[in-house]
PDB file of C-alpha atoms in Angstrom:
ATOM      1  CA  UNK A 245      27.535 -33.063 -36.927  1.00 50.00           C
ATOM      2  CA  UNK A 246      28.235 -29.404 -37.763  1.00 55.00           C
ATOM      3  CA  UNK A 247      28.292 -26.650 -35.126  1.00 57.00           C
ATOM      4  CA  UNK A 248      25.230 -25.087 -36.765  1.00 54.00           C
ATOM      5  CA  UNK A 249      23.241 -28.273 -36.149  1.00 58.00           C
ATOM      6  CA  UNK A 250      23.843 -28.338 -32.398  1.00 65.00           C
ATOM      7  CA  UNK A 251      23.450 -24.647 -31.523  1.00 68.00           C
ATOM      8  CA  UNK A 252      20.027 -24.046 -29.971  1.00 68.00           C
ATOM      9  CA  UNK A 253      18.033 -21.089 -31.323  1.00 74.00           C
ATOM     10  CA  UNK A 254      18.284 -17.934 -29.226  1.00 81.00           C
ATOM     11  CA  UNK A 255      15.235 -17.280 -27.073  1.00 90.00           C
ATOM     12  CA  UNK A 256      13.863 -13.931 -25.929  1.00 93.00           C
ATOM     13  CA  UNK A 257      13.963 -12.934 -22.252  1.00 96.00           C
ATOM     14  CA  UNK A 258      12.474  -9.856 -20.676  1.00 97.00           C
ATOM     15  CA  UNK A 259      11.639  -8.486 -17.233  1.00 98.00           C
ATOM     16  CA  UNK A 260       9.872  -5.219 -16.504  1.00 98.00           C
ATOM     17  CA  UNK A 261       8.844  -3.658 -13.203  1.00 98.00           C
ATOM     18  CA  UNK A 262       7.021  -0.441 -12.372  1.00 98.00           C
ATOM     19  CA  UNK A 263       6.118   0.937  -8.938  1.00 98.00           C
ATOM     20  CA  UNK A 264       3.803   3.953  -8.792  1.00 98.00           C
ATOM     21  CA  UNK A 265       3.385   6.406  -5.918  1.00 98.00           C
ATOM     22  CA  UNK A 266       1.094   9.316  -5.182  1.00 97.00           C
ATOM     23  CA  UNK A 267       2.816  12.682  -5.012  1.00 95.00           C
ATOM     24  CA  UNK A 268       1.082  16.066  -4.840  1.00 93.00           C
ATOM     25  CA  UNK A 269      -2.164  14.581  -6.089  1.00 93.00           C
ATOM     26  CA  UNK A 270      -0.668  12.826  -9.113  1.00 97.00           C
ATOM     27  CA  UNK A 271       0.524   9.301  -9.837  1.00 97.00           C
ATOM     28  CA  UNK A 272       4.323   9.305 -10.262  1.00 97.00           C
ATOM     29  CA  UNK A 273       7.161   6.840 -10.787  1.00 97.00           C
ATOM     30  CA  UNK A 274       8.682   5.364  -7.638  1.00 98.00           C
ATOM     31  CA  UNK A 275      10.669   2.592  -9.354  1.00 98.00           C
ATOM     32  CA  UNK A 276      11.220   1.600 -12.984  1.00 98.00           C
ATOM     33  CA  UNK A 277      13.223  -1.438 -14.104  1.00 98.00           C
ATOM     34  CA  UNK A 278      13.689  -2.925 -17.582  1.00 97.00           C
ATOM     35  CA  UNK A 279      15.701  -5.934 -18.684  1.00 97.00           C
ATOM     36  CA  UNK A 280      16.067  -7.724 -22.010  1.00 97.00           C
ATOM     37  CA  UNK A 281      13.213  -7.336 -24.471  1.00 97.00           C
ATOM     38  CA  UNK A 282      10.763  -5.935 -21.873  1.00 98.00           C
ATOM     39  CA  UNK A 283      10.363  -2.161 -22.191  1.00 98.00           C
ATOM     40  CA  UNK A 284       8.005   0.251 -20.413  1.00 98.00           C
ATOM     41  CA  UNK A 285       7.136   3.679 -21.788  1.00 97.00           C
ATOM     42  CA  UNK A 286       5.145   6.351 -19.937  1.00 97.00           C
ATOM     43  CA  UNK A 287       3.314   8.741 -22.271  1.00 95.00           C
ATOM     44  CA  UNK A 288       2.320  12.126 -20.904  1.00 92.00           C
ATOM     45  CA  UNK A 289      -1.109  12.279 -19.286  1.00 91.00           C
ATOM     46  CA  UNK A 290      -3.198  15.353 -18.618  1.00 89.00           C
ATOM     47  CA  UNK A 291      -4.870  14.267 -15.397  1.00 93.00           C
ATOM     48  CA  UNK A 292      -3.764  12.704 -12.119  1.00 94.00           C
ATOM     49  CA  UNK A 293      -3.397   9.194 -13.545  1.00 96.00           C
ATOM     50  CA  UNK A 294      -0.424   7.391 -15.086  1.00 97.00           C
ATOM     51  CA  UNK A 295      -0.434   5.294 -18.250  1.00 97.00           C
ATOM     52  CA  UNK A 296       2.272   2.700 -18.901  1.00 98.00           C
ATOM     53  CA  UNK A 297       2.761   1.123 -22.327  1.00 98.00           C
ATOM     54  CA  UNK A 298       4.446  -2.289 -22.328  1.00 98.00           C
ATOM     55  CA  UNK A 299       6.637  -3.271 -25.261  1.00 98.00           C
ATOM     56  CA  UNK A 300       8.150  -6.610 -26.215  1.00 97.00           C
ATOM     57  CA  UNK A 301      11.045  -5.458 -28.405  1.00 96.00           C
ATOM     58  CA  UNK A 302      11.671  -9.003 -29.705  1.00 93.00           C
ATOM     59  CA  UNK A 303       8.706  -8.489 -32.032  1.00 89.00           C
ATOM     60  CA  UNK A 304       6.622 -11.460 -30.900  1.00 93.00           C
ATOM     61  CA  UNK A 305       6.718 -14.594 -28.792  1.00 96.00           C
ATOM     62  CA  UNK A 306       7.606 -18.169 -29.706  1.00 95.00           C
ATOM     63  CA  UNK A 307       8.448 -21.426 -27.920  1.00 94.00           C
ATOM     64  CA  UNK A 308      10.955 -21.000 -25.108  1.00 94.00           C
ATOM     65  CA  UNK A 309      10.596 -17.204 -24.755  1.00 96.00           C
ATOM     66  CA  UNK A 310      10.108 -15.801 -21.236  1.00 97.00           C
ATOM     67  CA  UNK A 311       8.543 -12.499 -20.167  1.00 98.00           C
ATOM     68  CA  UNK A 312       7.977 -11.379 -16.561  1.00 98.00           C
ATOM     69  CA  UNK A 313       6.080  -8.196 -15.636  1.00 98.00           C
ATOM     70  CA  UNK A 314       5.607  -6.744 -12.151  1.00 98.00           C
ATOM     71  CA  UNK A 315       3.550  -3.689 -11.144  1.00 98.00           C
ATOM     72  CA  UNK A 316       2.782  -2.040  -7.822  1.00 98.00           C
ATOM     73  CA  UNK A 317       0.262   0.758  -7.444  1.00 98.00           C
ATOM     74  CA  UNK A 318       0.846   2.632  -4.190  1.00 98.00           C
ATOM     75  CA  UNK A 319      -1.866   4.119  -1.980  1.00 98.00           C
ATOM     76  CA  UNK A 320      -4.214   6.463  -3.824  1.00 97.00           C
ATOM     77  CA  UNK A 321      -2.645   5.952  -7.256  1.00 98.00           C
ATOM     78  CA  UNK A 322      -4.408   5.512 -10.603  1.00 98.00           C
ATOM     79  CA  UNK A 323      -2.488   3.358 -13.082  1.00 98.00           C
ATOM     80  CA  UNK A 324      -3.441   2.107 -16.546  1.00 98.00           C
ATOM     81  CA  UNK A 325      -1.350  -0.672 -18.101  1.00 98.00           C
ATOM     82  CA  UNK A 326      -1.581  -1.425 -21.802  1.00 98.00           C
ATOM     83  CA  UNK A 327       0.584  -2.676 -24.667  1.00 98.00           C
ATOM     84  CA  UNK A 328       2.032  -0.959 -27.712  1.00 95.00           C
ATOM     85  CA  UNK A 329       0.436  -3.494 -30.054  1.00 94.00           C
ATOM     86  CA  UNK A 330      -1.174  -6.915 -30.146  1.00 95.00           C
ATOM     87  CA  UNK A 331       1.149  -9.630 -28.832  1.00 96.00           C
ATOM     88  CA  UNK A 332       1.770 -12.198 -31.558  1.00 96.00           C
ATOM     89  CA  UNK A 333       2.359 -15.783 -30.435  1.00 96.00           C
ATOM     90  CA  UNK A 334       4.104 -17.515 -33.323  1.00 95.00           C
ATOM     91  CA  UNK A 335       4.415 -21.197 -34.220  1.00 94.00           C
ATOM     92  CA  UNK A 336       6.689 -22.953 -31.729  1.00 92.00           C
ATOM     93  CA  UNK A 337       9.295 -25.315 -33.181  1.00 87.00           C
ATOM     94  CA  UNK A 338      10.140 -26.448 -29.638  1.00 88.00           C
ATOM     95  CA  UNK A 339       9.208 -25.532 -26.084  1.00 92.00           C
ATOM     96  CA  UNK A 340       6.429 -23.391 -24.641  1.00 96.00           C
ATOM     97  CA  UNK A 341       6.552 -19.626 -24.222  1.00 97.00           C
ATOM     98  CA  UNK A 342       5.785 -18.240 -20.745  1.00 98.00           C
ATOM     99  CA  UNK A 343       4.432 -14.819 -19.759  1.00 98.00           C
ATOM    100  CA  UNK A 344       3.917 -14.059 -16.057  1.00 98.00           C
ATOM    101  CA  UNK A 345       2.344 -10.860 -14.713  1.00 98.00           C
ATOM    102  CA  UNK A 346       2.021  -9.830 -11.078  1.00 98.00           C
ATOM    103  CA  UNK A 347       0.033  -6.744 -10.034  1.00 98.00           C
ATOM    104  CA  UNK A 348      -0.289  -5.297  -6.526  1.00 98.00           C
ATOM    105  CA  UNK A 349      -2.841  -2.557  -5.788  1.00 98.00           C
ATOM    106  CA  UNK A 350      -2.669  -0.710  -2.456  1.00 98.00           C
ATOM    107  CA  UNK A 351      -5.409   0.985  -0.436  1.00 98.00           C
ATOM    108  CA  UNK A 352      -7.527   3.460  -2.368  1.00 97.00           C
ATOM    109  CA  UNK A 353      -5.667   2.755  -5.613  1.00 98.00           C
ATOM    110  CA  UNK A 354      -6.925   1.639  -9.009  1.00 98.00           C
ATOM    111  CA  UNK A 355      -5.279  -0.372 -11.769  1.00 98.00           C
ATOM    112  CA  UNK A 356      -6.686  -0.982 -15.244  1.00 98.00           C
ATOM    113  CA  UNK A 357      -4.963  -3.932 -16.963  1.00 98.00           C
ATOM    114  CA  UNK A 358      -5.792  -3.356 -20.646  1.00 98.00           C
ATOM    115  CA  UNK A 359      -3.335  -5.139 -22.947  1.00 98.00           C
ATOM    116  CA  UNK A 360      -4.251  -5.254 -26.608  1.00 97.00           C
ATOM    117  CA  UNK A 361      -5.273  -8.591 -28.090  1.00 97.00           C
ATOM    118  CA  UNK A 362      -3.122 -11.716 -27.997  1.00 97.00           C
ATOM    119  CA  UNK A 363      -2.943 -13.248 -31.486  1.00 97.00           C
ATOM    120  CA  UNK A 364      -2.347 -16.993 -31.607  1.00 97.00           C
ATOM    121  CA  UNK A 365      -0.800 -18.426 -34.762  1.00 96.00           C
ATOM    122  CA  UNK A 366      -1.225 -22.043 -35.817  1.00 96.00           C
ATOM    123  CA  UNK A 367       0.848 -24.410 -33.631  1.00 96.00           C
ATOM    124  CA  UNK A 368       1.692 -21.662 -31.133  1.00 96.00           C
ATOM    125  CA  UNK A 369       2.501 -22.770 -27.583  1.00 97.00           C
ATOM    126  CA  UNK A 370       1.955 -20.335 -24.702  1.00 98.00           C
ATOM    127  CA  UNK A 371       1.434 -20.567 -20.952  1.00 98.00           C
ATOM    128  CA  UNK A 372       0.702 -17.324 -19.127  1.00 98.00           C
ATOM    129  CA  UNK A 373      -0.419 -16.260 -15.678  1.00 98.00           C
ATOM    130  CA  UNK A 374      -1.924 -13.197 -14.020  1.00 98.00           C
ATOM    131  CA  UNK A 375      -1.541 -12.823 -10.241  1.00 98.00           C
ATOM    132  CA  UNK A 376      -3.237  -9.841  -8.574  1.00 98.00           C
ATOM    133  CA  UNK A 377      -3.152  -8.722  -4.929  1.00 98.00           C
ATOM    134  CA  UNK A 378      -5.695  -6.051  -3.970  1.00 98.00           C
ATOM    135  CA  UNK A 379      -6.202  -4.046  -0.806  1.00 97.00           C
ATOM    136  CA  UNK A 380      -9.816  -4.400   0.415  1.00 95.00           C
ATOM    137  CA  UNK A 381     -10.792  -0.976  -0.967  1.00 95.00           C
ATOM    138  CA  UNK A 382      -8.701  -1.093  -4.148  1.00 98.00           C
ATOM    139  CA  UNK A 383     -10.266  -1.213  -7.646  1.00 98.00           C
ATOM    140  CA  UNK A 384      -9.149  -3.414 -10.520  1.00 98.00           C
ATOM    141  CA  UNK A 385     -10.244  -3.760 -14.143  1.00 98.00           C
ATOM    142  CA  UNK A 386      -8.772  -6.447 -16.406  1.00 98.00           C
ATOM    143  CA  UNK A 387      -9.492  -7.281 -20.026  1.00 98.00           C
ATOM    144  CA  UNK A 388      -7.769 -10.090 -21.915  1.00 97.00           C
ATOM    145  CA  UNK A 389      -8.724 -10.722 -25.538  1.00 98.00           C
ATOM    146  CA  UNK A 390      -7.488 -13.598 -27.707  1.00 98.00           C
ATOM    147  CA  UNK A 391      -7.639 -13.983 -31.485  1.00 97.00           C
ATOM    148  CA  UNK A 392      -7.329 -17.390 -33.125  1.00 96.00           C
ATOM    149  CA  UNK A 393      -5.418 -16.056 -36.107  1.00 90.00           C
ATOM    150  CA  UNK A 394      -6.249 -12.950 -38.143  1.00 86.00           C
ATOM    151  CA  UNK A 395      -9.343 -13.478 -40.248  1.00 80.00           C
ATOM    152  CA  UNK A 396      -8.459 -10.637 -42.641  1.00 77.00           C
ATOM    153  CA  UNK A 397      -5.144 -12.375 -43.386  1.00 83.00           C
ATOM    154  CA  UNK A 398      -6.834 -15.710 -44.033  1.00 84.00           C
ATOM    155  CA  UNK A 399      -5.217 -17.258 -40.953  1.00 87.00           C
ATOM    156  CA  UNK A 400      -6.653 -20.055 -38.837  1.00 87.00           C
ATOM    157  CA  UNK A 401      -5.443 -21.932 -35.763  1.00 91.00           C
ATOM    158  CA  UNK A 402      -5.788 -25.680 -36.178  1.00 94.00           C
ATOM    159  CA  UNK A 403      -3.635 -26.888 -33.298  1.00 94.00           C
ATOM    160  CA  UNK A 404      -1.293 -25.773 -30.551  1.00 95.00           C
ATOM    161  CA  UNK A 405      -1.387 -24.954 -26.854  1.00 97.00           C
ATOM    162  CA  UNK A 406      -2.762 -21.966 -24.938  1.00 97.00           C
ATOM    163  CA  UNK A 407      -2.960 -21.914 -21.149  1.00 98.00           C
ATOM    164  CA  UNK A 408      -4.191 -18.881 -19.212  1.00 98.00           C
ATOM    165  CA  UNK A 409      -4.283 -18.795 -15.394  1.00 98.00           C
ATOM    166  CA  UNK A 410      -5.786 -15.953 -13.297  1.00 98.00           C
ATOM    167  CA  UNK A 411      -5.658 -15.590  -9.518  1.00 98.00           C
ATOM    168  CA  UNK A 412      -7.049 -12.407  -7.940  1.00 98.00           C
ATOM    169  CA  UNK A 413      -7.045 -11.815  -4.177  1.00 97.00           C
ATOM    170  CA  UNK A 414      -8.594  -9.006  -2.176  1.00 96.00           C
ATOM    171  CA  UNK A 415      -7.354  -8.505   1.377  1.00 94.00           C
ATOM    172  CA  UNK A 416      -5.528 -11.826   1.060  1.00 94.00           C
ATOM    173  CA  UNK A 417      -8.715 -13.718   0.180  1.00 95.00           C
ATOM    174  CA  UNK A 418      -9.137 -15.409  -3.207  1.00 96.00           C
ATOM    175  CA  UNK A 419     -11.981 -13.658  -5.069  1.00 96.00           C
ATOM    176  CA  UNK A 420     -11.409 -14.809  -8.640  1.00 96.00           C
ATOM    177  CA  UNK A 421      -9.734 -17.878 -10.117  1.00 97.00           C
ATOM    178  CA  UNK A 422      -9.876 -19.325 -13.579  1.00 95.00           C
ATOM    179  CA  UNK A 423      -7.840 -21.652 -15.760  1.00 97.00           C
ATOM    180  CA  UNK A 424      -8.297 -21.845 -19.513  1.00 96.00           C
ATOM    181  CA  UNK A 425      -6.618 -24.482 -21.658  1.00 96.00           C
ATOM    182  CA  UNK A 426      -6.897 -24.900 -25.418  1.00 95.00           C
ATOM    183  CA  UNK A 427      -4.731 -27.826 -26.443  1.00 96.00           C
ATOM    184  CA  UNK A 428      -4.365 -30.149 -29.400  1.00 93.00           C
ATOM    185  CA  UNK A 429      -7.252 -29.729 -31.845  1.00 95.00           C
ATOM    186  CA  UNK A 430      -7.991 -26.074 -31.117  1.00 94.00           C
ATOM    187  CA  UNK A 431     -10.104 -25.681 -34.260  1.00 94.00           C
ATOM    188  CA  UNK A 432     -12.304 -28.556 -33.143  1.00 94.00           C
ATOM    189  CA  UNK A 433     -12.656 -27.145 -29.625  1.00 92.00           C
ATOM    190  CA  UNK A 434     -13.521 -23.662 -30.931  1.00 93.00           C
ATOM    191  CA  UNK A 435     -16.221 -25.090 -33.188  1.00 93.00           C
ATOM    192  CA  UNK A 436     -18.167 -26.667 -30.311  1.00 94.00           C
ATOM    193  CA  UNK A 437     -21.397 -24.901 -29.244  1.00 91.00           C
ATOM    194  CA  UNK A 438     -20.363 -25.034 -25.576  1.00 89.00           C
ATOM    195  CA  UNK A 439     -17.066 -23.225 -26.229  1.00 90.00           C
ATOM    196  CA  UNK A 440     -16.823 -20.638 -29.030  1.00 93.00           C
ATOM    197  CA  UNK A 441     -19.392 -21.977 -31.512  1.00 93.00           C
ATOM    198  CA  UNK A 442     -17.055 -21.139 -34.387  1.00 93.00           C
ATOM    199  CA  UNK A 443     -15.992 -17.679 -33.177  1.00 94.00           C
ATOM    200  CA  UNK A 444     -12.348 -16.761 -33.778  1.00 95.00           C
ATOM    201  CA  UNK A 445     -12.068 -14.016 -31.143  1.00 96.00           C
ATOM    202  CA  UNK A 446     -12.982 -14.013 -27.465  1.00 97.00           C
ATOM    203  CA  UNK A 447     -12.368 -11.962 -24.326  1.00 98.00           C
ATOM    204  CA  UNK A 448     -12.776 -12.044 -20.566  1.00 98.00           C
ATOM    205  CA  UNK A 449     -13.449  -8.867 -18.608  1.00 98.00           C
ATOM    206  CA  UNK A 450     -13.106  -8.713 -14.818  1.00 98.00           C
ATOM    207  CA  UNK A 451     -13.985  -5.732 -12.645  1.00 98.00           C
ATOM    208  CA  UNK A 452     -13.449  -5.722  -8.873  1.00 98.00           C
ATOM    209  CA  UNK A 453     -14.672  -2.562  -7.122  1.00 97.00           C
ATOM    210  CA  UNK A 454     -17.228  -1.226  -4.683  1.00 95.00           C
ATOM    211  CA  UNK A 455     -19.522   0.080  -7.449  1.00 96.00           C
ATOM    212  CA  UNK A 456     -19.955  -3.174  -9.400  1.00 97.00           C
ATOM    213  CA  UNK A 457     -23.708  -3.394  -8.868  1.00 94.00           C
ATOM    214  CA  UNK A 458     -24.235   0.168 -10.079  1.00 96.00           C
ATOM    215  CA  UNK A 459     -22.298  -0.565 -13.290  1.00 97.00           C
ATOM    216  CA  UNK A 460     -24.132  -3.780 -14.141  1.00 97.00           C
ATOM    217  CA  UNK A 461     -27.297  -2.474 -15.803  1.00 96.00           C
ATOM    218  CA  UNK A 462     -25.515  -0.450 -18.493  1.00 97.00           C
ATOM    219  CA  UNK A 463     -23.108  -3.307 -19.203  1.00 97.00           C
ATOM    220  CA  UNK A 464     -26.073  -5.569 -19.913  1.00 96.00           C
ATOM    221  CA  UNK A 465     -27.607  -2.898 -22.140  1.00 97.00           C
ATOM    222  CA  UNK A 466     -24.377  -2.636 -24.150  1.00 97.00           C
ATOM    223  CA  UNK A 467     -24.188  -6.418 -24.528  1.00 96.00           C
ATOM    224  CA  UNK A 468     -27.881  -6.964 -25.279  1.00 95.00           C
ATOM    225  CA  UNK A 469     -27.449  -7.019 -29.101  1.00 95.00           C
ATOM    226  CA  UNK A 470     -24.414  -9.340 -28.887  1.00 95.00           C
ATOM    227  CA  UNK A 471     -25.322 -13.000 -29.400  1.00 91.00           C
ATOM    228  CA  UNK A 472     -22.249 -14.535 -27.779  1.00 95.00           C
ATOM    229  CA  UNK A 473     -21.852 -12.462 -24.626  1.00 96.00           C
ATOM    230  CA  UNK A 474     -22.892 -12.263 -21.026  1.00 95.00           C
ATOM    231  CA  UNK A 475     -22.056 -10.535 -17.754  1.00 97.00           C
ATOM    232  CA  UNK A 476     -22.567 -11.648 -14.144  1.00 96.00           C
ATOM    233  CA  UNK A 477     -22.294  -9.942 -10.762  1.00 96.00           C
ATOM    234  CA  UNK A 478     -20.940 -11.780  -7.732  1.00 93.00           C
ATOM    235  CA  UNK A 479     -20.332 -11.020  -4.070  1.00 91.00           C
ATOM    236  CA  UNK A 480     -17.412 -12.991  -2.646  1.00 82.00           C
ATOM    237  CA  UNK A 481     -16.789 -12.503   1.065  1.00 77.00           C
ATOM    238  CA  UNK A 482     -17.866  -8.868   0.982  1.00 81.00           C
ATOM    239  CA  UNK A 483     -15.987  -8.200  -2.261  1.00 90.00           C
ATOM    240  CA  UNK A 484     -17.937  -7.276  -5.427  1.00 95.00           C
ATOM    241  CA  UNK A 485     -16.913  -8.389  -8.898  1.00 97.00           C
ATOM    242  CA  UNK A 486     -18.264  -8.355 -12.441  1.00 98.00           C
ATOM    243  CA  UNK A 487     -17.252 -10.981 -14.991  1.00 98.00           C
ATOM    244  CA  UNK A 488     -18.104 -10.618 -18.682  1.00 98.00           C
ATOM    245  CA  UNK A 489     -17.406 -13.075 -21.496  1.00 97.00           C
ATOM    246  CA  UNK A 490     -17.574 -12.054 -25.140  1.00 97.00           C
ATOM    247  CA  UNK A 491     -16.982 -13.953 -28.381  1.00 97.00           C
ATOM    248  CA  UNK A 492     -17.028 -12.565 -31.919  1.00 96.00           C
ATOM    249  CA  UNK A 493     -16.302 -13.535 -35.505  1.00 95.00           C
ATOM    250  CA  UNK A 494     -13.018 -11.630 -35.651  1.00 94.00           C
ATOM    251  CA  UNK A 495     -10.814  -9.153 -33.815  1.00 94.00           C
ATOM    252  CA  UNK A 496     -12.409  -6.039 -35.313  1.00 95.00           C
ATOM    253  CA  UNK A 497     -15.894  -7.094 -34.248  1.00 96.00           C
ATOM    254  CA  UNK A 498     -14.617  -8.006 -30.780  1.00 96.00           C
ATOM    255  CA  UNK A 499     -12.883  -4.670 -30.271  1.00 96.00           C
ATOM    256  CA  UNK A 500     -16.027  -2.763 -31.246  1.00 96.00           C
ATOM    257  CA  UNK A 501     -17.823  -4.575 -28.420  1.00 97.00           C
ATOM    258  CA  UNK A 502     -15.041  -4.185 -25.844  1.00 97.00           C
ATOM    259  CA  UNK A 503     -14.398  -0.452 -26.232  1.00 97.00           C
ATOM    260  CA  UNK A 504     -17.786   0.760 -24.858  1.00 97.00           C
ATOM    261  CA  UNK A 505     -17.620  -1.818 -22.047  1.00 97.00           C
ATOM    262  CA  UNK A 506     -14.167  -0.629 -20.996  1.00 97.00           C
ATOM    263  CA  UNK A 507     -15.111   3.036 -21.314  1.00 97.00           C
ATOM    264  CA  UNK A 508     -18.154   2.547 -19.083  1.00 97.00           C
ATOM    265  CA  UNK A 509     -16.104   0.824 -16.372  1.00 97.00           C
ATOM    266  CA  UNK A 510     -13.516   3.630 -16.621  1.00 97.00           C
ATOM    267  CA  UNK A 511     -16.245   6.153 -15.747  1.00 94.00           C
ATOM    268  CA  UNK A 512     -16.613   7.150 -19.421  1.00 93.00           C
ATOM    269  CA  UNK A 513     -12.891   7.691 -19.941  1.00 93.00           C
ATOM    270  CA  UNK A 514     -11.629   6.513 -23.315  1.00 92.00           C
ATOM    271  CA  UNK A 515      -9.497   3.444 -23.861  1.00 94.00           C
ATOM    272  CA  UNK A 516      -5.715   4.057 -24.039  1.00 94.00           C
ATOM    273  CA  UNK A 517      -4.651   6.037 -27.124  1.00 91.00           C
ATOM    274  CA  UNK A 518      -2.622   3.108 -28.477  1.00 93.00           C
ATOM    275  CA  UNK A 519      -5.913   1.256 -28.969  1.00 91.00           C
ATOM    276  CA  UNK A 520      -7.301   2.048 -32.403  1.00 77.00           C
ATOM    277  CA  UNK A 521     -10.069   0.794 -34.636  1.00 65.00           C
TER     278      UNK A 521
END
């Protein structure tokens, strides 16, 4: 057997960490660490908040790749986390890619977790997790959108593996948990009325904050014309949360729905500038 036949393909590895602090009324860097293909860029902002743009310099994710992100928002900080582009999850010849994100939000702080869409290619294999620790009076907004291929490119996802695990705690108490698995015949699962009813794009939005109830009415107004969408308000041990689910025919239609929802929950602030229609 030749050497070329026994050498395993190189896999991407990346680790990024950002700690934010409050200094003179603005959110500033306390710590910044980057390793491998994980990069963090901090564009200039014109208010007290900080925006961090996450970059996977390997150009996509495939089987065996590993990415680890860690973020801490100190007391009184305001941090928005987004990505430079959609994360593409390519066909895996072997192994499963893993992306793990941990976010900690201190007292009086706010974090908006707003990555651009994850695009699954046919026979992709990905397992990812989101772990969030909130102080009792912290605020947190998260949006995760997934595209089953790019409709404009004629792509479709017939099979593969996608696992997504969320655990959100407030004051040490679990306030949100969900596990999504699409495995095997993904096209068949997506076609079922009880799942996506043929939609190729879907998103989950989670908002944990003291003003959830006040934000609910307008969210329902925004979603009223959308056939495959809904939003619910829950109280969990004194903690308020909103959970919205949206499905659409393609990524463009989904983004048009998500942008006004996100803007409303950001007190009418726009989505990050890297988001475009």
